Coordinates of C-alpha atoms and ligand atoms in Angstrom, one line a residue:
M1 CA 31.1 52.6 73.3
P2 CA 35.0 52.8 74.1
I3 CA 36.6 56.3 74.1
S4 CA 38.9 55.3 71.4
T5 CA 36.1 54.6 69.0
P6 CA 36.0 57.7 66.5
A7 CA 32.2 59.1 66.1
Q8 CA 30.7 58.0 62.8
I9 CA 29.1 60.3 60.2
S10 CA 27.2 59.4 56.9
F11 CA 26.3 61.5 54.1
P12 CA 24.8 61.2 50.5
L13 CA 27.3 60.2 47.7
D14 CA 27.4 62.9 45.1
I15 CA 27.2 60.4 42.1
P16 CA 23.7 59.9 40.6
Q17 CA 22.1 56.6 39.7
V18 CA 24.3 54.3 41.6
D19 CA 24.1 52.2 44.9
V20 CA 26.9 51.8 47.1
L21 CA 27.9 48.2 47.7
A22 CA 30.9 48.8 50.1
T23 CA 33.0 51.6 51.7
E24 CA 36.5 50.9 53.0
Q25 CA 39.5 53.0 54.3
T26 CA 42.9 51.4 53.3
R27 CA 45.6 51.2 55.8
D28 CA 47.2 54.3 54.1
G29 CA 44.0 56.3 54.8
K30 CA 42.4 56.3 51.3
F31 CA 38.9 55.8 50.9
I32 CA 37.6 53.0 48.2
I33 CA 33.9 53.3 47.5
T34 CA 32.4 50.5 45.5
V35 CA 29.3 51.2 43.6
E36 CA 27.0 49.6 41.0
S37 CA 24.9 51.4 38.3
R38 CA 21.1 51.5 38.9
R39 CA 20.5 52.0 35.0
D40 CA 19.7 48.9 33.4
T41 CA 20.1 49.8 29.6
T42 CA 22.6 51.6 27.5
R43 CA 23.0 52.9 23.9
C44 CA 24.3 50.1 21.5
G45 CA 27.5 51.6 20.1
V46 CA 26.5 50.6 16.5
C47 CA 22.9 51.3 16.0
K48 CA 22.6 53.7 19.2
Q49 CA 19.1 52.4 20.3
E50 CA 18.6 51.6 24.0
I51 CA 19.4 47.9 25.1
A52 CA 19.0 46.2 28.1
C53 CA 22.2 45.5 29.9
K54 CA 22.2 41.7 30.5
Y55 CA 25.7 40.7 29.3
G56 CA 27.6 40.5 32.6
H57 CA 30.1 43.0 33.7
G58 CA 33.4 44.5 32.3
Q59 CA 36.7 44.9 34.2
I60 CA 36.7 46.8 37.5
V61 CA 37.3 50.5 37.0
R62 CA 38.9 52.6 39.7
L63 CA 38.2 56.3 39.4
R64 CA 39.9 58.9 41.5
H65 CA 36.9 61.2 43.0
L66 CA 36.8 64.3 45.3
P67 CA 38.5 63.8 48.5
I68 CA 36.7 63.0 51.6
L69 CA 38.1 64.7 54.8
G70 CA 41.2 65.3 52.9
Q71 CA 42.1 61.8 52.0
E72 CA 42.4 60.6 48.4
T73 CA 39.1 59.1 47.4
Y74 CA 38.3 56.3 44.8
I75 CA 35.2 55.0 43.0
E76 CA 35.2 51.4 42.1
I77 CA 32.6 50.1 39.5
R78 CA 32.3 47.2 37.5
P79 CA 30.6 48.6 34.3
R80 CA 27.5 46.5 33.1
R81 CA 27.5 45.1 29.6
A82 CA 24.7 44.8 26.8
Q83 CA 24.5 42.8 23.7
C84 CA 22.5 44.3 20.8
T85 CA 20.1 41.4 19.2
T86 CA 19.1 43.6 16.2
C87 CA 22.6 44.6 14.8
Q88 CA 24.5 42.2 12.7
H89 CA 27.0 39.9 14.5
A90 CA 25.2 41.0 18.0
P91 CA 27.9 43.5 19.1
T92 CA 28.4 44.0 22.7
T93 CA 28.5 47.4 24.5
T94 CA 29.7 48.6 27.9
Q95 CA 27.3 51.0 29.6
T96 CA 28.3 54.6 29.8
L97 CA 27.3 56.7 32.7
P98 CA 27.1 60.3 32.9
W99 CA 29.5 61.1 35.8
Y100 CA 32.7 59.6 34.2
D101 CA 34.3 59.3 30.7
Q102 CA 35.6 56.0 29.5
R103 CA 38.9 57.4 28.4
S104 CA 39.4 59.0 31.8
P105 CA 40.9 57.5 35.3
H106 CA 39.0 60.2 37.2
T107 CA 35.2 61.2 37.8
K108 CA 34.2 64.2 36.0
A109 CA 33.7 65.8 39.2
Y110 CA 37.4 65.4 40.2
E111 CA 38.5 66.7 36.7
K112 CA 36.5 69.8 37.5
Y113 CA 38.1 69.9 40.8
L114 CA 41.7 69.7 39.2
M115 CA 40.9 72.5 36.8
K116 CA 40.2 74.8 40.0
Q117 CA 43.7 73.5 41.5
L118 CA 45.3 74.5 38.1
I119 CA 44.0 78.1 38.6
G120 CA 47.1 80.3 39.2
S121 CA 49.3 77.1 39.5
T122 CA 51.0 74.7 37.2
V123 CA 50.5 71.1 36.0
A124 CA 53.7 69.9 38.0
D125 CA 52.5 71.8 41.2
V126 CA 49.0 70.2 41.0
S127 CA 50.6 66.8 40.3
L128 CA 52.7 66.9 43.4
K129 CA 49.9 68.2 45.7
E130 CA 47.2 65.9 44.5
N131 CA 49.8 62.8 44.5
L132 CA 48.8 62.4 40.8
G133 CA 50.9 61.5 37.7
Y134 CA 52.1 64.8 35.6
D135 CA 50.3 63.1 32.5
A136 CA 47.0 62.5 34.5
V137 CA 46.7 66.1 35.4
L138 CA 47.7 67.0 31.7
G139 CA 45.1 64.5 30.4
A140 CA 42.4 66.0 32.5
L141 CA 43.3 69.6 31.3
E142 CA 43.2 68.3 27.7
R143 CA 39.9 66.7 28.2
Q144 CA 38.3 70.2 29.1
V145 CA 39.7 72.0 26.1
E146 CA 36.9 73.6 24.2
D147 CA 34.2 71.1 25.9
E148 CA 30.9 72.3 25.4
I149 CA 29.7 74.7 27.9
N150 CA 26.5 73.7 29.7
W151 CA 24.7 77.0 30.0
N152 CA 22.0 75.6 32.2
D153 CA 24.7 75.3 34.9
V154 CA 25.8 79.0 34.6
Q155 CA 23.6 81.2 36.6
N156 CA 25.6 84.2 36.5
L157 CA 28.1 85.5 34.2
G158 CA 28.9 88.7 36.1
S159 CA 32.4 87.8 37.1
I160 CA 34.4 86.1 34.6
G161 CA 37.9 85.1 35.1
I162 CA 40.8 84.1 32.5
D163 CA 43.7 82.3 34.3
E164 CA 46.7 81.0 32.4
V165 CA 47.8 77.4 33.2
A166 CA 51.5 76.5 32.2
H167 CA 51.1 73.5 29.9
K168 CA 54.3 71.9 29.1
K169 CA 57.1 71.4 31.1
G170 CA 59.8 73.8 30.3
R171 CA 58.1 75.4 27.2
K172 CA 56.3 78.6 27.1
S173 CA 52.9 77.1 26.1
Y174 CA 49.7 78.0 28.2
R175 CA 46.1 77.2 28.1
A176 CA 43.6 79.8 29.3
V177 CA 41.0 78.6 31.8
V178 CA 37.8 80.5 31.7
T179 CA 35.8 80.6 35.0
A180 CA 32.7 82.3 36.2
R181 CA 32.1 83.0 39.9
Q182 CA 28.6 82.2 41.0
D183 CA 26.2 83.8 43.6
D184 CA 26.9 81.2 45.9
G185 CA 30.7 81.8 45.7
S186 CA 31.5 78.7 43.8
V187 CA 33.4 78.9 40.7
I188 CA 32.5 77.1 37.7
I189 CA 34.9 76.2 34.5
L190 CA 33.3 77.5 31.4
T191 CA 36.2 76.1 29.1
V192 CA 39.9 76.0 28.6
L193 CA 41.1 77.5 25.5
K194 CA 44.3 76.2 23.5
D195 CA 47.8 77.4 23.0
R196 CA 47.6 81.1 24.6
K197 CA 51.1 82.8 24.3
K198 CA 52.2 84.2 27.4
R199 CA 52.3 88.0 27.4
R200 CA 55.6 89.7 28.3
Ligands
ZN301 ZN1 22.7 47.9 17.7

């Protein structure tokens, strides 16, 4: 192998129930990972029963994900679609997957990562550092507000932290990000509280 060819590594993707169709690195260094869902059912949007995804695919969705080797990384997926044959007018539904929210341009893992970046920082700073729009960071913060805590993920409540994050540009409006440090040193976000007034 020529000396100029870099060594290769491979590692598992941290997203459940998908197959990787392709990976590429763009000229400007971004990683694009194309995946497809392994799940072949979803819940009908009307009657909520599990129905088979046999109605083609929706538009390609590109989701910002955790950085690889410091580079911006994106997951691309064409969501599977399903049609309910028991509901009136046979409505169609796009498959929902647990690792991203259809309203969000980010994976859930990336949104949690953004919350950690926001600790002790501001929305504007994180927007700059992550090369992400101000509204995208703010949107991620808003989606975490009073989101339900999954207590199964919390091993240790011994070290709770509350950090203020400046919310709106030029206004004294804050969110309080509540975190718990785990035994392995990782920090998990418990919740984000609204409208905390900054102390003087
Ligand atoms: Zn239905």
